[in-house]
């Protein structure tokens, strides 16, 4: 069987990265071969190491030029990149080399509440401020324009008048954990 070797890029607490690691541990067709971060002190780095995942940290400067990232990915025979809370822009040469092989998850229903500065609680605060009646997640391919790659799937949750950014964040995280692994698997295996 052909095993798809994936790299997860993450900068934060890593709840999605960990969820993916657990999920693909039970999937013989997909192997998490690398966790790459730009932050040595990010919780996700510890979590991945504890799970025995090869973990590398490169400085922010490496994500400007991209060559070191590309060399690392090629040396590990990585075929797919999954962005799970990765807060740097993916270098252009990496995007070109991994055309339609980079998948991101965004915590809103794009094109709403996306773009520069829209991450984490900023997204949920903006949704609440706009009095939106629904929000959700968007799983999409990554191209050179932030948050504008082709959509793969969206999942919706209701926003009630009682919701705060914090309660909405919990609803969104449940959607992410429930759907992201299966959508990645279906995309890779299609
Ligand atoms: C998630 O909300 C994801 O949609 C966004 O970054 C967040 C990462 O959360 N891209 P975690 O670090 O996986 O908990």
PDB file of C-alpha atoms in Angstrom, residues 87-183:
ATOM      1  CA  UNK A  87       0.671  31.550  12.009  1.00  0.00           C
ATOM      2  CA  UNK A  88       3.238  32.285   9.291  1.00  0.00           C
ATOM      3  CA  UNK A  89       2.612  32.582   5.587  1.00  0.00           C
ATOM      4  CA  UNK A  90       3.744  29.460   3.737  1.00  0.00           C
ATOM      5  CA  UNK A  91       6.665  30.436   1.470  1.00  0.00           C
ATOM      6  CA  UNK A  92       5.782  30.823  -2.226  1.00  0.00           C
ATOM      7  CA  UNK A  93       8.269  28.182  -3.370  1.00  0.00           C
ATOM      8  CA  UNK A  94       6.676  25.659  -0.992  1.00  0.00           C
ATOM      9  CA  UNK A  95       3.193  26.537  -2.268  1.00  0.00           C
ATOM     10  CA  UNK A  96       4.363  26.055  -5.860  1.00  0.00           C
ATOM     11  CA  UNK A  97       6.074  22.732  -5.064  1.00  0.00           C
ATOM     12  CA  UNK A  98       2.986  21.451  -3.192  1.00  0.00           C
ATOM     13  CA  UNK A  99       0.276  22.613  -5.586  1.00  0.00           C
ATOM     14  CA  UNK A 100      -3.110  21.435  -4.200  1.00  0.00           C
ATOM     15  CA  UNK A 101      -1.254  19.434  -1.574  1.00  0.00           C
ATOM     16  CA  UNK A 102      -1.529  21.970   1.253  1.00  0.00           C
ATOM     17  CA  UNK A 103      -4.688  22.010   3.370  1.00  0.00           C
ATOM     18  CA  UNK A 104      -5.600  24.664   5.937  1.00  0.00           C
ATOM     19  CA  UNK A 105      -8.393  24.921   8.476  1.00  0.00           C
ATOM     20  CA  UNK A 106      -9.882  28.329   9.250  1.00  0.00           C
ATOM     21  CA  UNK A 107     -12.291  28.913  12.160  1.00  0.00           C
ATOM     22  CA  UNK A 108     -15.006  30.794  10.236  1.00  0.00           C
ATOM     23  CA  UNK A 109     -17.158  30.414   7.164  1.00  0.00           C
ATOM     24  CA  UNK A 110     -14.825  31.933   4.573  1.00  0.00           C
ATOM     25  CA  UNK A 111     -14.906  34.316   2.794  1.00  0.00           C
ATOM     26  CA  UNK A 112     -16.383  35.849   5.939  1.00  0.00           C
ATOM     27  CA  UNK A 113     -13.983  36.728   8.749  1.00  0.00           C
ATOM     28  CA  UNK A 114     -10.828  35.738   6.908  1.00  0.00           C
ATOM     29  CA  UNK A 115      -7.684  37.480   5.754  1.00  0.00           C
ATOM     30  CA  UNK A 116      -4.850  39.211   7.495  1.00  0.00           C
ATOM     31  CA  UNK A 117      -5.159  39.469  11.289  1.00  0.00           C
ATOM     32  CA  UNK A 118      -8.118  37.082  11.387  1.00  0.00           C
ATOM     33  CA  UNK A 119      -6.985  34.226  13.576  1.00  0.00           C
ATOM     34  CA  UNK A 120      -7.865  32.737  16.951  1.00  0.00           C
ATOM     35  CA  UNK A 121     -10.110  34.806  19.181  1.00  0.00           C
ATOM     36  CA  UNK A 122     -10.008  37.763  16.745  1.00  0.00           C
ATOM     37  CA  UNK A 123     -12.200  35.715  14.430  1.00  0.00           C
ATOM     38  CA  UNK A 124     -14.742  34.777  17.097  1.00  0.00           C
ATOM     39  CA  UNK A 125     -14.845  38.327  18.477  1.00  0.00           C
ATOM     40  CA  UNK A 126     -15.527  39.654  14.971  1.00  0.00           C
ATOM     41  CA  UNK A 127     -18.326  37.115  14.447  1.00  0.00           C
ATOM     42  CA  UNK A 128     -19.964  38.131  17.753  1.00  0.00           C
ATOM     43  CA  UNK A 129     -19.519  41.854  16.996  1.00  0.00           C
ATOM     44  CA  UNK A 130     -21.192  41.357  13.616  1.00  0.00           C
ATOM     45  CA  UNK A 131     -24.138  39.597  15.342  1.00  0.00           C
ATOM     46  CA  UNK A 132     -23.828  36.756  12.834  1.00  0.00           C
ATOM     47  CA  UNK A 133     -26.381  33.988  13.371  1.00  0.00           C
ATOM     48  CA  UNK A 134     -23.996  31.272  12.262  1.00  0.00           C
ATOM     49  CA  UNK A 135     -20.301  30.543  12.062  1.00  0.00           C
ATOM     50  CA  UNK A 136     -18.279  27.448  11.345  1.00  0.00           C
ATOM     51  CA  UNK A 137     -15.091  26.105   9.856  1.00  0.00           C
ATOM     52  CA  UNK A 138     -13.620  26.133   6.376  1.00  0.00           C
ATOM     53  CA  UNK A 139     -11.176  23.473   5.217  1.00  0.00           C
ATOM     54  CA  UNK A 140      -9.446  24.657   2.064  1.00  0.00           C
ATOM     55  CA  UNK A 141      -6.448  24.320  -0.202  1.00  0.00           C
ATOM     56  CA  UNK A 142      -3.735  26.911   0.272  1.00  0.00           C
ATOM     57  CA  UNK A 143      -2.699  29.177  -2.558  1.00  0.00           C
ATOM     58  CA  UNK A 144      -0.634  32.357  -2.592  1.00  0.00           C
ATOM     59  CA  UNK A 145      -3.493  34.520  -1.319  1.00  0.00           C
ATOM     60  CA  UNK A 146      -4.206  34.224   2.399  1.00  0.00           C
ATOM     61  CA  UNK A 147      -7.488  32.347   3.110  1.00  0.00           C
ATOM     62  CA  UNK A 148      -8.508  32.357  -0.566  1.00  0.00           C
ATOM     63  CA  UNK A 149      -7.636  28.828  -1.740  1.00  0.00           C
ATOM     64  CA  UNK A 150     -10.352  26.576  -3.120  1.00  0.00           C
ATOM     65  CA  UNK A 151     -12.746  25.280  -0.467  1.00  0.00           C
ATOM     66  CA  UNK A 152     -12.823  21.562   0.298  1.00  0.00           C
ATOM     67  CA  UNK A 153     -15.533  21.561   2.980  1.00  0.00           C
ATOM     68  CA  UNK A 154     -17.399  23.831   5.388  1.00  0.00           C
ATOM     69  CA  UNK A 155     -19.288  22.927   8.544  1.00  0.00           C
ATOM     70  CA  UNK A 156     -21.722  25.270  10.273  1.00  0.00           C
ATOM     71  CA  UNK A 157     -22.717  25.959  13.866  1.00  0.00           C
ATOM     72  CA  UNK A 158     -25.388  28.286  15.217  1.00  0.00           C
ATOM     73  CA  UNK A 159     -24.392  31.474  17.014  1.00  0.00           C
ATOM     74  CA  UNK A 160     -26.949  32.457  19.661  1.00  0.00           C
ATOM     75  CA  UNK A 161     -27.374  35.902  21.270  1.00  0.00           C
ATOM     76  CA  UNK A 162     -25.954  34.378  24.459  1.00  0.00           C
ATOM     77  CA  UNK A 163     -22.709  33.295  22.801  1.00  0.00           C
ATOM     78  CA  UNK A 164     -19.451  35.009  23.707  1.00  0.00           C
ATOM     79  CA  UNK A 165     -16.177  34.674  21.773  1.00  0.00           C
ATOM     80  CA  UNK A 166     -15.168  32.038  24.330  1.00  0.00           C
ATOM     81  CA  UNK A 167     -18.307  29.885  23.988  1.00  0.00           C
ATOM     82  CA  UNK A 168     -18.156  30.202  20.205  1.00  0.00           C
ATOM     83  CA  UNK A 169     -14.503  29.114  20.267  1.00  0.00           C
ATOM     84  CA  UNK A 170     -15.535  25.898  22.038  1.00  0.00           C
ATOM     85  CA  UNK A 171     -18.254  25.161  19.460  1.00  0.00           C
ATOM     86  CA  UNK A 172     -15.790  25.770  16.634  1.00  0.00           C
ATOM     87  CA  UNK A 173     -13.131  23.576  18.200  1.00  0.00           C
ATOM     88  CA  UNK A 174     -15.646  20.718  18.426  1.00  0.00           C
ATOM     89  CA  UNK A 175     -16.382  21.088  14.718  1.00  0.00           C
ATOM     90  CA  UNK A 176     -12.660  21.115  13.935  1.00  0.00           C
ATOM     91  CA  UNK A 177     -11.909  18.007  15.952  1.00  0.00           C
ATOM     92  CA  UNK A 178     -14.961  16.167  14.585  1.00  0.00           C
ATOM     93  CA  UNK A 179     -14.343  16.872  10.899  1.00  0.00           C
ATOM     94  CA  UNK A 180     -10.752  17.838  10.058  1.00  0.00           C
ATOM     95  CA  UNK A 181      -9.176  14.343  10.174  1.00  0.00           C
ATOM     96  CA  UNK A 182     -11.867  12.724   8.040  1.00  0.00           C
ATOM     97  CA  UNK A 183     -11.815  15.510   5.435  1.00  0.00           C
TER      98      UNK A 183
END
